CSV table of C-alpha atoms in Angstrom, one decimal:
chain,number,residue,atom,x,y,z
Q,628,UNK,CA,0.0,0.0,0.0
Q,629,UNK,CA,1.5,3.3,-1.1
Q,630,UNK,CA,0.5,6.5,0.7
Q,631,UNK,CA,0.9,10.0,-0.9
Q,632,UNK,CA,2.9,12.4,0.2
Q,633,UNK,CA,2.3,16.2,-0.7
Q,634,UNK,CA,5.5,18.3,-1.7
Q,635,UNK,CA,5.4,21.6,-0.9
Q,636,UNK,CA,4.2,23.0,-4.3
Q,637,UNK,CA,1.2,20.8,-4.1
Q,638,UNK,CA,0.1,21.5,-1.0
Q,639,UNK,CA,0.3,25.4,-2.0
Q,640,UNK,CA,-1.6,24.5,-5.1
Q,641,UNK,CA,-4.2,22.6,-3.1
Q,642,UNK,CA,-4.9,25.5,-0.9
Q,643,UNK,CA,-4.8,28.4,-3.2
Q,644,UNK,CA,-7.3,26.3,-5.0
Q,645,UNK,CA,-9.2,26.1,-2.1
Q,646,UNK,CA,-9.1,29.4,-1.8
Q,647,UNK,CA,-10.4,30.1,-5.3
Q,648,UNK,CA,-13.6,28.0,-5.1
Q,649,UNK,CA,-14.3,29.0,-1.4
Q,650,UNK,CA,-14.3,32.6,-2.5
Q,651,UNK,CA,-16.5,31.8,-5.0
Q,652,UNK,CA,-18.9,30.0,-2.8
Q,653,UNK,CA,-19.5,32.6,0.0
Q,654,UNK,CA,-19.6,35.4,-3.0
Q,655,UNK,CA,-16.2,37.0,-2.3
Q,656,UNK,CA,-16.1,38.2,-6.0
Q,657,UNK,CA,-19.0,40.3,-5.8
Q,658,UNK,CA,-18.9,43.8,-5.9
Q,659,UNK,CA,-20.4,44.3,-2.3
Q,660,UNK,CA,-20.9,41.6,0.2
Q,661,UNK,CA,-23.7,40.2,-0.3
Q,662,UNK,CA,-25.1,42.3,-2.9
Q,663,UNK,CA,-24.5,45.5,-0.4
Q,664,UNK,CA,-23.2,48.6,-0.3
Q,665,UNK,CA,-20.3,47.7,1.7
Q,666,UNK,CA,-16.9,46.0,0.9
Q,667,UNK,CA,-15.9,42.4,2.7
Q,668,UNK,CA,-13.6,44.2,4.9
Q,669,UNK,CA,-15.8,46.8,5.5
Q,670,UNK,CA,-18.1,44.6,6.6
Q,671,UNK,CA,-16.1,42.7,8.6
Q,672,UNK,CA,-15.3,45.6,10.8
Q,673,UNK,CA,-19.0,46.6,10.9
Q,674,UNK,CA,-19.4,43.0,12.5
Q,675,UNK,CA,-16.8,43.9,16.0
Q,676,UNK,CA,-17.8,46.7,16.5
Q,677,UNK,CA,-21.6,45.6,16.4
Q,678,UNK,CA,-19.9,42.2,18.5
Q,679,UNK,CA,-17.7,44.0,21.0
Q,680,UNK,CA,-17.4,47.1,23.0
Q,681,UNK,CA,-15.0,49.6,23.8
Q,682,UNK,CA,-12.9,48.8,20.7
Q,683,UNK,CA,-10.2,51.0,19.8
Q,684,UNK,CA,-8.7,51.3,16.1
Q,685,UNK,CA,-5.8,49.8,17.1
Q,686,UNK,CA,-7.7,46.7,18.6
Q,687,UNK,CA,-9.5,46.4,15.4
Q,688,UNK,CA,-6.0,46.9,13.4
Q,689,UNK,CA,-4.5,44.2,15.7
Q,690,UNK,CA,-7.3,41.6,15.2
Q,691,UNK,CA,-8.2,42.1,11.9
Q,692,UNK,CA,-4.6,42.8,10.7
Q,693,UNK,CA,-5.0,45.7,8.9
Q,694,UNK,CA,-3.3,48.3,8.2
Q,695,UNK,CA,-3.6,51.2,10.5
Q,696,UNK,CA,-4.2,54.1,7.7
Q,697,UNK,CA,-6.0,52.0,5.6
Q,698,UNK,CA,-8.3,51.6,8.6
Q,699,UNK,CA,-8.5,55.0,9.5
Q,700,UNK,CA,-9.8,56.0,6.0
Q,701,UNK,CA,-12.5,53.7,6.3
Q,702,UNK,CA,-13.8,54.7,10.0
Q,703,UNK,CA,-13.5,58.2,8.9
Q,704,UNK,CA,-15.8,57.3,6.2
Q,705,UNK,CA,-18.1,55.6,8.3
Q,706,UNK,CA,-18.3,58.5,10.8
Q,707,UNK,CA,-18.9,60.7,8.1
Q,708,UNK,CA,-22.0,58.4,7.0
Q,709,UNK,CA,-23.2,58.5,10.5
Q,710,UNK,CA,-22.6,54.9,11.3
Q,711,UNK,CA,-19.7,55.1,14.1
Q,712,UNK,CA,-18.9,57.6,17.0
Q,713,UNK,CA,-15.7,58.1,18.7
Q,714,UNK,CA,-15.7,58.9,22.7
Q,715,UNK,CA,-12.8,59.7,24.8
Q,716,UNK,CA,-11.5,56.3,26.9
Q,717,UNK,CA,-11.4,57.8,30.7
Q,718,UNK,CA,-7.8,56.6,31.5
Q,719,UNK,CA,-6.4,57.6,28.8
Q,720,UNK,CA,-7.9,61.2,27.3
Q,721,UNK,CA,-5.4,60.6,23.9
Q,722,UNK,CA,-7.0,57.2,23.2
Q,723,UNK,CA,-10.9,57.0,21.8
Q,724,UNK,CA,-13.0,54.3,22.0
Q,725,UNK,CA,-15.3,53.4,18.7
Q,726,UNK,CA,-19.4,52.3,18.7
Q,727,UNK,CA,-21.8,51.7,16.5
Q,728,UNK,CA,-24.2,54.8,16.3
Q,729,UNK,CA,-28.6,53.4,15.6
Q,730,UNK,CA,-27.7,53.7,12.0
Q,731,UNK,CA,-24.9,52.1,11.9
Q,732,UNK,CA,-26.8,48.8,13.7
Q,733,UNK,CA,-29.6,49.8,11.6
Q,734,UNK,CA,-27.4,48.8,8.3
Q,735,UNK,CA,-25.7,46.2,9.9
Q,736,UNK,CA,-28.4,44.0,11.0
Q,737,UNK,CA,-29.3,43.2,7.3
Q,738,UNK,CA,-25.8,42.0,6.8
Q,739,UNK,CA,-25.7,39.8,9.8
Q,740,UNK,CA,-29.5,38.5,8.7
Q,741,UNK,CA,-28.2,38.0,4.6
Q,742,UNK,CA,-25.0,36.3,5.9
Q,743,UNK,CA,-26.6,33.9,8.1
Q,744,UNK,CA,-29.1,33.1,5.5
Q,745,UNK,CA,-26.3,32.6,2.9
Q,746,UNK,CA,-24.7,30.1,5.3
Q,747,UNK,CA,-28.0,28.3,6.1
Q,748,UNK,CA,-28.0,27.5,2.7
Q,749,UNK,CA,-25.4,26.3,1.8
Q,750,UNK,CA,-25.4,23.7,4.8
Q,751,UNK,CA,-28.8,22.6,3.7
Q,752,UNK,CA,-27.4,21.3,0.6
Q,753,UNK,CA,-25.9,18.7,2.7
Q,754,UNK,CA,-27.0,15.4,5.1
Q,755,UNK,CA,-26.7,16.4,8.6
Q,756,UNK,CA,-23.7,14.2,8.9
Q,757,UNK,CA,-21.6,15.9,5.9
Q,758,UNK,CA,-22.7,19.3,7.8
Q,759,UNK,CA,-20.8,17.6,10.8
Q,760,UNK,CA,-18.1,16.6,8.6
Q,761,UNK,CA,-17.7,20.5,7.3
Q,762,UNK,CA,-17.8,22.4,10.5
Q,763,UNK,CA,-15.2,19.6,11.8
Q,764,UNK,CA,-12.9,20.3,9.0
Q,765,UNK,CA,-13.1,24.2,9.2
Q,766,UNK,CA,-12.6,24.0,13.2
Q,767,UNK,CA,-9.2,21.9,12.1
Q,768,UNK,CA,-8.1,24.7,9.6
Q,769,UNK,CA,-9.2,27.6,12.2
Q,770,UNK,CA,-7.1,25.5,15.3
Q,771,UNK,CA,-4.3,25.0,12.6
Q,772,UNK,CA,-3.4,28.1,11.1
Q,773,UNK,CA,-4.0,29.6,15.1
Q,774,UNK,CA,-7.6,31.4,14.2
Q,775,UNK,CA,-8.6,30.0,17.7
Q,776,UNK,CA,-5.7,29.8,19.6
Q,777,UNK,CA,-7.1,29.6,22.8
Q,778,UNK,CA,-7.4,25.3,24.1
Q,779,UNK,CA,-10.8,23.6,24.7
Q,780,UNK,CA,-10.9,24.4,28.6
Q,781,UNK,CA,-11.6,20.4,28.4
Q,782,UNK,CA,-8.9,19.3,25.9
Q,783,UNK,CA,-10.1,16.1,25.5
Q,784,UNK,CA,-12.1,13.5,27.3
Q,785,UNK,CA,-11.8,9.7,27.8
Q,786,UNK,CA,-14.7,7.3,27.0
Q,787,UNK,CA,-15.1,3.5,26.6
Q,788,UNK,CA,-15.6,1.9,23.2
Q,789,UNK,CA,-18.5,2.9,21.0
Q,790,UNK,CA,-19.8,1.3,17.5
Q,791,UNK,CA,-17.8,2.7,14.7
Q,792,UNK,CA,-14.6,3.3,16.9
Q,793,UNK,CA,-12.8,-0.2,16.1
Q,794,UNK,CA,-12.7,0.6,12.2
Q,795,UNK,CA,-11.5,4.1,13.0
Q,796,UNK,CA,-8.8,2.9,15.1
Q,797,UNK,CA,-7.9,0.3,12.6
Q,798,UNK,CA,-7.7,3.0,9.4
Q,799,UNK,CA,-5.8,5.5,11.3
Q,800,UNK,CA,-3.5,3.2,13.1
Q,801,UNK,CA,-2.4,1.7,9.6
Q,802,UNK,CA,-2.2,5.1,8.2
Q,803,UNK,CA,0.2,6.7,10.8
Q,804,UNK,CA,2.8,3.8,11.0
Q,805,UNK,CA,3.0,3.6,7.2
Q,806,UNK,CA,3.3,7.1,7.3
Q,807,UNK,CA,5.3,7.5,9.9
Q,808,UNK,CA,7.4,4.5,9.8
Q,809,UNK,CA,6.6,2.5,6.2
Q,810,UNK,CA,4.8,0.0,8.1
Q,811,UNK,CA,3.1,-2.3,4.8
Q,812,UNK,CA,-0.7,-3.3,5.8
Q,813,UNK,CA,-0.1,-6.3,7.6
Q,814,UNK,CA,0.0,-4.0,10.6
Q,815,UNK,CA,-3.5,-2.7,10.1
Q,816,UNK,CA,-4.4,-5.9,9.5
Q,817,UNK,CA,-3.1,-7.1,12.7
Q,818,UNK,CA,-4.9,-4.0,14.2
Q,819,UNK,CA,-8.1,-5.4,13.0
Q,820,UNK,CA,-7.2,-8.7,14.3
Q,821,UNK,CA,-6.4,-7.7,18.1
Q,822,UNK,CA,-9.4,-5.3,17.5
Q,823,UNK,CA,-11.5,-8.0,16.3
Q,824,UNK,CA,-10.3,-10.1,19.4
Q,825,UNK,CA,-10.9,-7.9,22.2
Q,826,UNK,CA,-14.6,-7.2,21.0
Q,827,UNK,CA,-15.9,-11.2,20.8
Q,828,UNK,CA,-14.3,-11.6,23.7
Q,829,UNK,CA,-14.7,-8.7,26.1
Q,830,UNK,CA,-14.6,-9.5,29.6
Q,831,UNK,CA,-16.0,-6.2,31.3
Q,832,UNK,CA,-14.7,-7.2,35.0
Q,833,UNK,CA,-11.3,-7.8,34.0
Q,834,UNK,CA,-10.5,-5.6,30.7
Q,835,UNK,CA,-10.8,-1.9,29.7
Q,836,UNK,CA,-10.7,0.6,26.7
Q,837,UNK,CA,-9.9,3.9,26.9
Q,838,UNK,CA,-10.6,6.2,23.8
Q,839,UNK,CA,-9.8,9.7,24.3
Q,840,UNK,CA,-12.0,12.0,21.8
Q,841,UNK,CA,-11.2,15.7,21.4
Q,842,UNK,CA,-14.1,18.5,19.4
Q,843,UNK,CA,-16.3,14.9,18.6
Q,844,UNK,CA,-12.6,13.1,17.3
Q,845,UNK,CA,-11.3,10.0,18.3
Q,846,UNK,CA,-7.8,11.3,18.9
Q,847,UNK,CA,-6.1,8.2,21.1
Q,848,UNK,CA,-6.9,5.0,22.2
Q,849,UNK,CA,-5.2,2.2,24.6
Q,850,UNK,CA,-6.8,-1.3,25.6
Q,851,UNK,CA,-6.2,-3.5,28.2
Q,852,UNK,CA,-6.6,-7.6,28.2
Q,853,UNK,CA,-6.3,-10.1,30.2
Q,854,UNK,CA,-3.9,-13.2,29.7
Q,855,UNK,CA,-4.2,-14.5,33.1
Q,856,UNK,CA,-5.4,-14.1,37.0
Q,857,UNK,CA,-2.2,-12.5,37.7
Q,858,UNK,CA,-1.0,-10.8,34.0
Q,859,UNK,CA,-2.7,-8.0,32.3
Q,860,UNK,CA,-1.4,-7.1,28.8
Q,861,UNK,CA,-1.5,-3.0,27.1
Q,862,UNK,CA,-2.4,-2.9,23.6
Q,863,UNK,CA,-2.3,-0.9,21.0
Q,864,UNK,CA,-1.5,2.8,22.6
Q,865,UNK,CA,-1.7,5.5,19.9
Q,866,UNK,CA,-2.2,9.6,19.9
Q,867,UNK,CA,-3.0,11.4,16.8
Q,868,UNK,CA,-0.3,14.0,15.5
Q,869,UNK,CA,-3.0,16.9,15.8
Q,870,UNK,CA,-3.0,15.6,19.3
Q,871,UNK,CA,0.4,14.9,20.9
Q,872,UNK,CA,1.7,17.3,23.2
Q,873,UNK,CA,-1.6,17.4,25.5
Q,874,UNK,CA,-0.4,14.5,27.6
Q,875,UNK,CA,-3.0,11.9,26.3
Q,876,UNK,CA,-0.5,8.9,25.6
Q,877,UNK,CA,0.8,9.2,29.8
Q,878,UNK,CA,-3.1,10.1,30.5
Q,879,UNK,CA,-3.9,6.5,28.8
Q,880,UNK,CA,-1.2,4.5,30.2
Q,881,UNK,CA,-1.9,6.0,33.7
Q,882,UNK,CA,-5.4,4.4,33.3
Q,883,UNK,CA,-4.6,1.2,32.5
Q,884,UNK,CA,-2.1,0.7,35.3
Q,885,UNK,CA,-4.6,1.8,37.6
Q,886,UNK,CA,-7.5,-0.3,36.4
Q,887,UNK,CA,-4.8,-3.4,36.3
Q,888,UNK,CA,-3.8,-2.5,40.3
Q,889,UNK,CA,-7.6,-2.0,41.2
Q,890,UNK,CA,-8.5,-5.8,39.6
Q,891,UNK,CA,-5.2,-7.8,41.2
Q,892,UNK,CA,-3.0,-8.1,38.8
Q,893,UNK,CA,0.6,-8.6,39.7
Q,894,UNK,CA,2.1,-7.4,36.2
Q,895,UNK,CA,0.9,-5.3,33.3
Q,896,UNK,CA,3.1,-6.5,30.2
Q,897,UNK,CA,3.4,-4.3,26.7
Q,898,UNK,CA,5.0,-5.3,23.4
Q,899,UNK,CA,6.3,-2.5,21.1
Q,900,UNK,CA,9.2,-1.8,18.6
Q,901,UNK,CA,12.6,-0.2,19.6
Q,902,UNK,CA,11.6,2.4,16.7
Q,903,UNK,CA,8.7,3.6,18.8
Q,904,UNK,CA,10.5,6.0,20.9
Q,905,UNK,CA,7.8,8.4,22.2
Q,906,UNK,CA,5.7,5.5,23.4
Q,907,UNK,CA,8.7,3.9,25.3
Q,908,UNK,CA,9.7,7.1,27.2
Q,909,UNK,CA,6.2,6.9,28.5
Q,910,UNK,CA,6.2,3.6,29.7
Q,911,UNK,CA,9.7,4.0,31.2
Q,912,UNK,CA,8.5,6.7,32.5
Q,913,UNK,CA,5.5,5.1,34.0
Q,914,UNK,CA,8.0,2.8,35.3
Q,915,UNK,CA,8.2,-0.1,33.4
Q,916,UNK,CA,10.9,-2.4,32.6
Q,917,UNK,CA,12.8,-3.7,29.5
Q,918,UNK,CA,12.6,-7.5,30.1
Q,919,UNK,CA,13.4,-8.8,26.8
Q,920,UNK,CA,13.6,-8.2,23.1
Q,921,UNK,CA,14.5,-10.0,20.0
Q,922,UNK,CA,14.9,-9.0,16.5
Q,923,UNK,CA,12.0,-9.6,13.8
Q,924,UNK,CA,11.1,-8.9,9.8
Q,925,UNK,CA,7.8,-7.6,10.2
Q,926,UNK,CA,5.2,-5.2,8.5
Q,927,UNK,CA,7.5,-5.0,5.5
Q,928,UNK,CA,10.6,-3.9,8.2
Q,929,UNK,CA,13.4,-5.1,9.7
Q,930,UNK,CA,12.4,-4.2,13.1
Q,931,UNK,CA,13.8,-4.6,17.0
Q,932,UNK,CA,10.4,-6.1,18.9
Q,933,UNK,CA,10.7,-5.6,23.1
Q,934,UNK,CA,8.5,-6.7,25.8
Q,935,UNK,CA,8.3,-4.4,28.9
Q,936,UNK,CA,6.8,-5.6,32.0
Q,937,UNK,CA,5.7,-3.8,35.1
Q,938,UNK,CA,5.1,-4.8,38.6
Q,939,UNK,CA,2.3,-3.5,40.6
């Protein structure tokens, strides 16, 4: 299985074409926005100041990133139209906060109304679930490119295993070690086949799964199994790239040693590859122990396999 990787000309070709046919969706091209007398960015200026108060133009040149005389040009212009008044900021006489006057909410409003019609509609062209799908994928661009740079005040939660998890686990598992590693796809398949295991079997008194989800995304998983009375086995620990950093991986490995101490096991065992690094500093730090490991051709590599044990 071969996966595709961008170079750095295509991805800029992929998003200045996404640029292109997103600006003609939402009507960038017009004249006006949305067939009005005002310009996107005037607009878009309109919008704070009808959205937040005590704004000053070098707030709105800050957050907007514009420039500061450009900006001034078009407030003036607005002030001369009736639509914004300056006062005088109390602590500081020099400095003058800028508000909406009634008219200029009165020719706002029909922006905000159009704008929220425009968007309606274009979501109702789509099944609820592909409206999911597009609100998902433009959170992902906003958190990427630092539109929202402020974290979830929860930044992810951890859940047990739903329907539709195991084949999400599977794809993106196989897709991040081949990625990451050129693993072939007898790694997913053997995903799919511990997977596969741990559901028809599933003993809820003596094993656990942890799936960590962050904004409605399965972003991590970890699974524990029983082998014996006294042995409990971690499987299959993984963290999405748009996820590492937040602590999930020691979050998820923390768990499982403390639902393996709660239920009597003497030892929680692991498997993993001497390539894996991030994962084993984890369990070494966790406090598990190298106890053996033995060289192996596997998943189209010539790979180093270990088995780390820890006592409890």
């Amino acid at each position: 299985m071969t996966i595709h990787h961008y170079s750095g000309n295509e991805r800029i070709d992929a998003v200045r074409a996404f640029n292109r046919f997103y600006t003609r969706q939402i009507g960038l091209l017009d004249e006006g926005w949305l067939k009005s007398a005002f310009s996107l960015t005037e607009a878009r200026v309109l919008y704070e100041l009808a959205h937040r108060d005590g704004l000053t133009a070098t707030d709105l040149a800050r957050d907007l990133g514009l420039d500061p005389g450009y900006l001034s040009r078009l407030l003036k212009k607005f002030e001369e139209r009736g639509l914004v008044e300056r006062a005088a900021i109390e602590a500081d006489a020099r400095r003058s906060s800028i508000a909406l006057t009634p008219a200029g909410r009165r020719a706002f409003a029909p922006l905000n109304r159009d704008s929220h019609d425009q968007v309606a509609a274009l979501l109702d062209r789509l099944a609820a679930s592909d409206q999911d799908r597009l609100v998902k994928a433009m959170q992902t661009v906003q958190r990427l490119l630092g539109g929202d740079s402020a974290e979830p005040k929860v930044p992810y939660l951890l859940r047990p295993l739903q329907v539709g998890d195991v084949g999400w686990i599977v794809r993106r598992q196989g897709l991040i070690y081949a990625q990451d590693y050129g693993w072939d796809e007898t790694y997913e398949a053997l995903v799919a086949e511990i997977l596969g295991a741990f559901v028809k079997s599933f003993d809820p008194k003596w094993e656990r799964s942890w799936i960590a989800e962050r904004e409605g995304e399965v972003v991590g998983s970890v699974f524990l199994v029983r082998k014996s009375d006294e042995v409990a086995k971690l499987r299959l620990l993984y963290v999405e790239p748009s996820a590492r950093g937040l602590g999930i991986g020691k979050r998820l490995v923390e768990e499982c040693i403390g639902f393996a101490r709660a239920k009597g096991y003497r030892t929680l065992t692991l498997w993993t590859n001497d390539i894996l690094v991030s994962a084993r500093r984890i369990y070494e730090a966790a406090g598990f122990k190298l106890a053996e490991e033995e060289r192996h051709h596997s998943f189209g590599k010539d790979l180093v396999g270990q088995n780390w044990n820890l006592e409890l």
